[in-house]
Amino acid sequence: AMSYVVRPWALRDLKDVMRLIRVSIGGKSLREDGFGRDPKFGCLVAEVPPDQRSKDGHTVVGYGLYFFTYSTWKGRNIYMEDLYVMPEFRGRERGENGIISGSPSETKLMSKIAENRCSQMKFTVLDWNRAAIDFYQSHGAVDLTAAEGWHFFHLKGDALKQLARGHQGQ
Amino acid sequence: VTGEKHLPHLKAARSSAARFLKVLRKCEPAINSQVLILDLLEDGFGEHPFYHCLIAEVPKEGQTGSSCTVGYAMYYFTYDPWIGKLLYLEDFYVMEPYRGLGIGSEILKRLSQIAIKTNCSCMHFLVVIWNKPSIEYYVRRGALDLSTEEGWHLFRFDKENLLRMASGE
């Protein structure tokens, strides 16, 4: 049976988390944004003991990146930005603390939620990622885009600059 | 509201929890029953704010020096490890009698300036796809529907679910 711990990340985990994220804004920014005076996000890592290390020798095998959001209706919420477990560590038997592997970070996220009076957890999934959708729905997650029509919009680059100058678009 | 355009006066509401509560009560009267007022105050105006707000005020007719709140925006910062900090617009509301006067545009202008000033690469928000006027309002200003363009769906675990998962079921 596989054993592992899920714990908040520390500075020493930065390289591992960057390895798992693969593409990122860069170590300097991640460090400042994650460990600076005013952290922009939190991160949990899943770690296995040395004798169960990955094929290429790593013990940090998963991570969960989250931040707090807010609703004037429901108060504090938690948003799960990234959740990733290395493929060779997915779908194993129940871990030591009784969680189904593949969601090891979620239980620690749960306690963050309880500590911080969060009432719900939100996250996004791409519509073609059937495996992830099935996984989350089997745990009771609701697809708010399908059910209630919520769409994500973004304003960036030139459009953002134009708005900042007071232009109201065509 | 007379025929003339009331120039909106936007205040950052950080220093005025009372003002924020007042505008919330006007814009979302049912809110009292949803979130404890004390939590709202602590979360927005305590040591570590979970959100920020902008409040739009117009001069009170016939009462110089006095103003009334007519709209607000509530926002916070989110994070994408690929691109860094983002500004997330959670609430954006202008009271009906005061729409069409440029107040919403002024709020969006200030938000965009805040986003740029705080090094956010973009502003994110959610809109219900069937809300055509809102969709048009944002698309006209250059917003892009990521759910349609890239397939992003928003999912939620409610509290009951979270507790069930936490207990290992």
Coordinates of C-alpha atoms in Angstrom, one line a residue:
Chain A
A1 CA 0.0 0.0 0.0
M2 CA 1.1 3.5 -0.8
S3 CA 1.6 6.0 2.0
Y4 CA 2.0 9.7 1.7
V5 CA 1.4 13.0 3.4
V6 CA -0.3 16.1 2.2
R7 CA 1.2 19.2 3.8
P8 CA 1.5 23.0 3.1
W9 CA 4.4 23.7 0.8
A10 CA 7.6 25.2 2.0
L11 CA 10.3 27.1 0.2
R12 CA 12.3 23.9 -0.4
D13 CA 9.3 22.6 -2.4
L14 CA 9.5 25.4 -5.0
K15 CA 11.6 23.5 -7.5
D16 CA 9.4 20.4 -7.2
V17 CA 6.2 22.4 -7.6
M18 CA 7.6 24.2 -10.7
R19 CA 8.5 20.8 -12.1
L20 CA 4.9 19.6 -11.6
I21 CA 3.4 22.8 -13.0
R22 CA 5.8 22.5 -16.0
V23 CA 5.0 25.9 -17.5
S24 CA 4.8 28.8 -15.1
I25 CA 5.4 32.5 -14.6
G26 CA 8.9 31.7 -13.2
G27 CA 10.5 30.8 -9.9
K28 CA 11.1 34.4 -8.8
S29 CA 7.5 35.4 -9.2
L30 CA 6.1 32.2 -7.8
R31 CA 8.3 32.6 -4.7
E32 CA 7.3 36.2 -4.2
D33 CA 3.7 35.5 -4.8
G34 CA 3.6 32.4 -2.7
F35 CA 5.9 33.2 0.2
G36 CA 6.1 37.0 0.2
R37 CA 4.6 39.4 2.7
D38 CA 1.2 39.2 1.1
P39 CA 0.8 35.7 -0.4
K40 CA -1.4 35.5 -3.5
F41 CA -2.1 31.8 -3.2
G42 CA -1.6 28.7 -1.0
C43 CA -0.1 25.4 -2.1
L44 CA -0.3 21.9 -0.7
V45 CA 2.1 19.2 -1.8
A46 CA 1.7 15.4 -1.6
E47 CA 4.9 13.6 -0.6
V48 CA 5.8 9.9 -0.5
P49 CA 8.5 8.4 1.6
P50 CA 11.9 7.9 0.0
D51 CA 11.4 4.2 -0.6
Q52 CA 8.3 4.9 -2.7
R53 CA 9.9 7.7 -4.8
S54 CA 8.9 8.1 -8.4
K55 CA 10.7 6.4 -11.3
D56 CA 12.8 9.5 -11.8
G57 CA 13.6 9.8 -8.1
H58 CA 11.1 12.4 -6.8
T59 CA 9.2 12.3 -3.5
V60 CA 7.0 15.3 -4.1
V61 CA 4.4 13.7 -6.4
G62 CA 1.4 16.1 -6.4
Y63 CA 0.3 19.6 -5.6
G64 CA -2.8 21.6 -5.1
L65 CA -2.7 25.4 -5.6
Y66 CA -5.6 27.4 -4.2
F67 CA -6.6 30.9 -3.1
F68 CA -9.5 32.4 -1.3
T69 CA -12.4 34.1 -3.1
Y70 CA -15.3 36.0 -1.7
S71 CA -19.1 36.3 -2.2
T72 CA -21.2 38.9 -0.5
W73 CA -23.8 36.2 -0.3
K74 CA -21.8 33.3 1.0
G75 CA -18.6 34.8 2.4
R76 CA -15.3 33.2 2.1
N77 CA -14.8 30.5 -0.5
I78 CA -11.9 28.5 -1.7
Y79 CA -10.9 28.2 -5.3
M80 CA -8.8 25.2 -6.4
E81 CA -6.7 26.6 -9.2
D82 CA -4.5 23.5 -9.9
L83 CA -4.7 20.0 -8.7
Y84 CA -2.2 17.6 -10.1
V85 CA -0.8 14.1 -9.2
M86 CA 1.9 12.5 -11.2
P87 CA 0.3 9.7 -13.4
E88 CA 2.2 6.9 -11.8
F89 CA 0.7 7.9 -8.4
R90 CA -2.9 8.1 -9.5
G91 CA -5.6 5.6 -8.9
R92 CA -3.9 3.7 -6.1
E93 CA -5.5 2.2 -3.1
R94 CA -6.8 4.3 -0.2
G95 CA -4.0 6.1 1.4
E96 CA -3.1 6.1 5.1
N97 CA -5.6 8.7 6.1
G98 CA -8.4 7.1 4.2
I99 CA -8.6 9.3 1.1
I100 CA -9.0 7.9 -2.3
S101 CA -5.7 8.6 -4.1
G102 CA -6.0 11.0 -6.9
S103 CA -7.4 13.5 -4.6
P104 CA -4.9 13.6 -1.7
S105 CA -4.8 17.3 -1.6
E106 CA -8.5 17.6 -1.2
T107 CA -8.7 16.5 2.4
K108 CA -6.1 19.1 3.4
L109 CA -8.0 21.6 1.4
M110 CA -11.1 20.6 3.4
S111 CA -9.4 21.5 6.6
K112 CA -8.3 24.8 5.1
I113 CA -11.9 25.3 4.3
A114 CA -13.1 24.5 7.8
E115 CA -10.4 26.7 9.4
N116 CA -11.3 29.6 7.2
R117 CA -15.0 29.4 7.3
C118 CA -15.3 28.7 3.6
S119 CA -18.7 27.6 2.4
Q120 CA -17.8 26.1 -0.9
M121 CA -15.0 25.2 -3.2
K122 CA -14.9 26.2 -6.9
F123 CA -12.7 25.2 -9.8
T124 CA -12.7 24.9 -13.6
V125 CA -12.4 21.9 -15.9
L126 CA -12.1 21.9 -19.6
D127 CA -15.2 20.5 -21.3
W128 CA -13.2 17.8 -23.2
N129 CA -11.6 16.5 -20.1
R130 CA -14.1 13.7 -19.6
A131 CA -12.0 11.8 -17.0
A132 CA -11.7 14.9 -14.7
I133 CA -15.4 15.8 -15.1
D134 CA -16.5 12.2 -14.3
F135 CA -14.1 12.2 -11.3
Y136 CA -15.4 15.4 -9.8
Q137 CA -19.1 14.7 -10.6
S138 CA -18.8 11.3 -8.9
H139 CA -17.8 13.2 -5.8
G140 CA -20.8 15.5 -6.0
A141 CA -19.4 18.5 -7.9
V142 CA -21.9 20.5 -10.0
D143 CA -21.1 21.9 -13.4
L144 CA -22.4 25.4 -13.0
T145 CA -21.7 26.3 -16.6
A146 CA -24.0 23.6 -17.9
A147 CA -26.6 23.9 -15.1
E148 CA -26.8 27.6 -14.7
G149 CA -25.2 29.1 -17.8
W150 CA -22.2 30.7 -16.0
H151 CA -19.5 31.6 -18.5
F152 CA -16.0 32.9 -17.7
F153 CA -15.1 36.2 -19.4
H154 CA -11.8 38.0 -19.4
L155 CA -10.6 41.4 -20.4
K156 CA -6.9 41.8 -21.1
G157 CA -4.2 43.4 -23.1
D158 CA -5.4 46.2 -25.4
A159 CA -9.0 45.9 -24.3
L160 CA -8.0 46.4 -20.7
K161 CA -5.8 49.4 -21.6
Q162 CA -8.6 51.0 -23.6
L163 CA -11.0 50.6 -20.7
A164 CA -8.4 52.2 -18.4
R165 CA -8.3 55.2 -20.7
G166 CA -12.1 55.5 -20.5
H167 CA -12.9 54.2 -24.0
Q168 CA -16.2 52.3 -24.0
G169 CA -15.7 50.1 -27.0
Q170 CA -17.4 50.1 -30.4
Chain B
V1 CA -32.7 62.1 -11.3
T2 CA -32.8 65.2 -13.6
G3 CA -31.9 65.3 -17.2
E4 CA -28.4 66.4 -16.6
K5 CA -25.6 63.9 -16.3
H6 CA -24.5 63.3 -12.7
L7 CA -20.8 62.9 -12.6
P8 CA -20.2 59.8 -10.6
H9 CA -17.9 60.2 -7.6
L10 CA -16.1 56.9 -7.0
K11 CA -14.6 56.3 -3.7
A12 CA -12.5 53.4 -2.6
A13 CA -14.5 52.0 0.3
R14 CA -11.6 50.6 2.3
S15 CA -11.9 53.2 5.0
S16 CA -15.7 53.0 5.2
A17 CA -17.1 49.7 6.2
A18 CA -20.4 51.4 7.0
R19 CA -20.7 52.9 3.5
F20 CA -20.1 49.5 2.0
L21 CA -22.8 47.9 4.1
K22 CA -25.2 50.7 3.2
V23 CA -24.7 50.2 -0.5
L24 CA -25.1 46.5 -0.2
R25 CA -28.3 46.9 1.7
K26 CA -29.6 49.2 -1.1
C27 CA -28.4 47.0 -4.0
E28 CA -28.9 43.5 -2.5
P29 CA -31.6 43.9 0.2
A30 CA -31.7 40.1 0.9
I31 CA -28.1 40.0 1.8
N32 CA -28.5 40.4 5.6
S33 CA -29.9 37.0 5.8
Q34 CA -27.0 35.3 3.9
V35 CA -23.8 36.4 5.5
L36 CA -23.2 37.6 9.0
I37 CA -22.6 41.3 8.9
L38 CA -19.6 40.9 11.3
D39 CA -18.0 38.4 8.9
L40 CA -18.4 40.8 6.0
L41 CA -16.9 43.6 7.9
E42 CA -13.9 41.6 9.2
D43 CA -13.3 40.0 5.8
G44 CA -13.3 43.3 4.0
F45 CA -12.0 45.8 6.4
G46 CA -9.9 43.8 8.9
E47 CA -6.2 43.0 8.9
H48 CA -6.3 40.8 5.9
P49 CA -8.9 41.9 3.4
F50 CA -10.5 39.1 1.4
Y51 CA -12.1 41.6 -1.0
H52 CA -12.0 45.3 -2.0
C53 CA -14.7 47.6 -3.2
L54 CA -15.4 50.7 -5.1
I55 CA -18.5 52.7 -4.4
A56 CA -20.2 55.1 -6.7
E57 CA -21.9 58.2 -5.2
V58 CA -23.8 61.0 -6.8
P59 CA -24.5 64.4 -5.2
K60 CA -27.8 64.4 -3.3
E61 CA -30.3 66.7 -5.1
G62 CA -30.8 69.9 -3.3
Q63 CA -28.3 69.1 -0.6
T64 CA -24.8 70.4 -1.2
G65 CA -22.1 68.4 0.3
S66 CA -24.3 65.4 0.7
S67 CA -24.2 62.3 -1.6
C68 CA -25.9 59.0 -2.0
T69 CA -24.5 55.7 -3.1
V70 CA -25.8 54.3 -6.3
G71 CA -23.6 51.5 -7.2
Y72 CA -20.6 49.4 -6.3
A73 CA -18.0 46.9 -7.5
M74 CA -16.5 44.2 -5.3
Y75 CA -13.3 42.5 -6.4
Y76 CA -10.4 40.5 -5.2
F77 CA -7.2 39.1 -6.7
T78 CA -6.8 35.6 -8.0
Y79 CA -3.9 33.7 -9.3
D80 CA -2.8 31.6 -12.3
P81 CA 0.7 30.1 -12.0
W82 CA 1.1 30.5 -15.7
I83 CA 0.5 34.2 -15.8
G84 CA 0.5 35.5 -12.2
K85 CA -2.0 37.8 -10.5
L86 CA -5.4 38.5 -11.9
L87 CA -8.2 40.9 -10.9
Y88 CA -11.5 39.1 -10.3
L89 CA -14.7 41.2 -10.5
E90 CA -17.2 39.4 -8.2
D91 CA -20.0 42.0 -8.0
F92 CA -20.7 44.9 -10.3
Y93 CA -24.0 46.8 -9.7
V94 CA -25.5 50.1 -10.6
M95 CA -29.0 50.9 -9.2
E96 CA -31.6 51.0 -12.0
P97 CA -32.5 54.7 -11.9
Y98 CA -28.8 55.5 -12.3
R99 CA -28.0 53.4 -15.3
G100 CA -27.1 54.8 -18.7
L101 CA -25.2 57.7 -17.2
G102 CA -21.7 56.3 -17.6
I103 CA -21.4 55.2 -14.0
G104 CA -20.8 51.6 -14.9
S105 CA -18.2 52.6 -17.5
E106 CA -16.5 54.8 -14.9
I107 CA -16.4 51.9 -12.5
L108 CA -14.9 49.6 -15.2
K109 CA -12.3 52.3 -16.0
R110 CA -11.2 52.5 -12.4
L111 CA -11.1 48.7 -12.1
S112 CA -9.0 48.5 -15.2
Q113 CA -6.6 51.1 -13.9
I114 CA -6.3 49.2 -10.6
A115 CA -5.6 46.0 -12.5
I116 CA -2.9 47.6 -14.5
K117 CA -1.4 49.4 -11.5
T118 CA -1.2 46.1 -9.5
N119 CA 0.4 44.2 -12.3
C120 CA -2.6 42.0 -13.1
S121 CA -2.4 40.6 -16.6
C122 CA -6.2 40.6 -16.9
M123 CA -9.6 41.0 -15.3
H124 CA -11.9 38.0 -15.0
F125 CA -15.5 37.7 -14.2
L126 CA -18.5 35.4 -14.7
V127 CA -21.7 36.2 -16.7
V128 CA -24.7 34.1 -17.2
I129 CA -24.8 33.3 -20.9
W130 CA -28.5 33.9 -21.2
N131 CA -28.1 37.5 -19.9
K132 CA -27.8 39.0 -23.3
P133 CA -27.6 42.7 -22.3
S134 CA -24.7 41.9 -19.9
I135 CA -22.9 39.8 -22.5
E136 CA -23.2 42.6 -25.1
Y137 CA -22.1 45.2 -22.5
Y138 CA -18.9 43.3 -21.9
V139 CA -18.2 42.0 -25.4
R140 CA -18.5 45.6 -26.7
R141 CA -15.7 46.5 -24.3
G142 CA -13.4 43.7 -25.6
A143 CA -14.2 40.9 -23.2
L144 CA -13.8 37.4 -24.4
D145 CA -16.0 34.4 -23.4
L146 CA -13.4 31.8 -22.3
S147 CA -16.1 29.2 -21.7
T148 CA -17.2 29.2 -25.3
E149 CA -13.7 29.9 -26.8
E150 CA -11.7 27.4 -24.7
G151 CA -14.2 25.1 -23.1
W152 CA -13.8 26.2 -19.4
H153 CA -16.6 25.0 -17.2
L154 CA -17.1 26.2 -13.6
F155 CA -17.6 23.5 -11.0
R156 CA -18.6 23.7 -7.4
F157 CA -18.5 21.5 -4.3
D158 CA -21.0 22.8 -1.7
K159 CA -20.4 22.6 2.0
E160 CA -22.2 19.3 2.4
N161 CA -20.1 17.7 -0.2
L162 CA -16.9 19.1 1.2
L163 CA -17.7 17.7 4.7
R164 CA -18.6 14.3 3.2
M165 CA -15.3 14.1 1.3
A166 CA -13.3 15.3 4.3
S167 CA -14.7 12.5 6.4
G168 CA -13.5 10.0 3.8
E169 CA -16.8 8.8 2.3

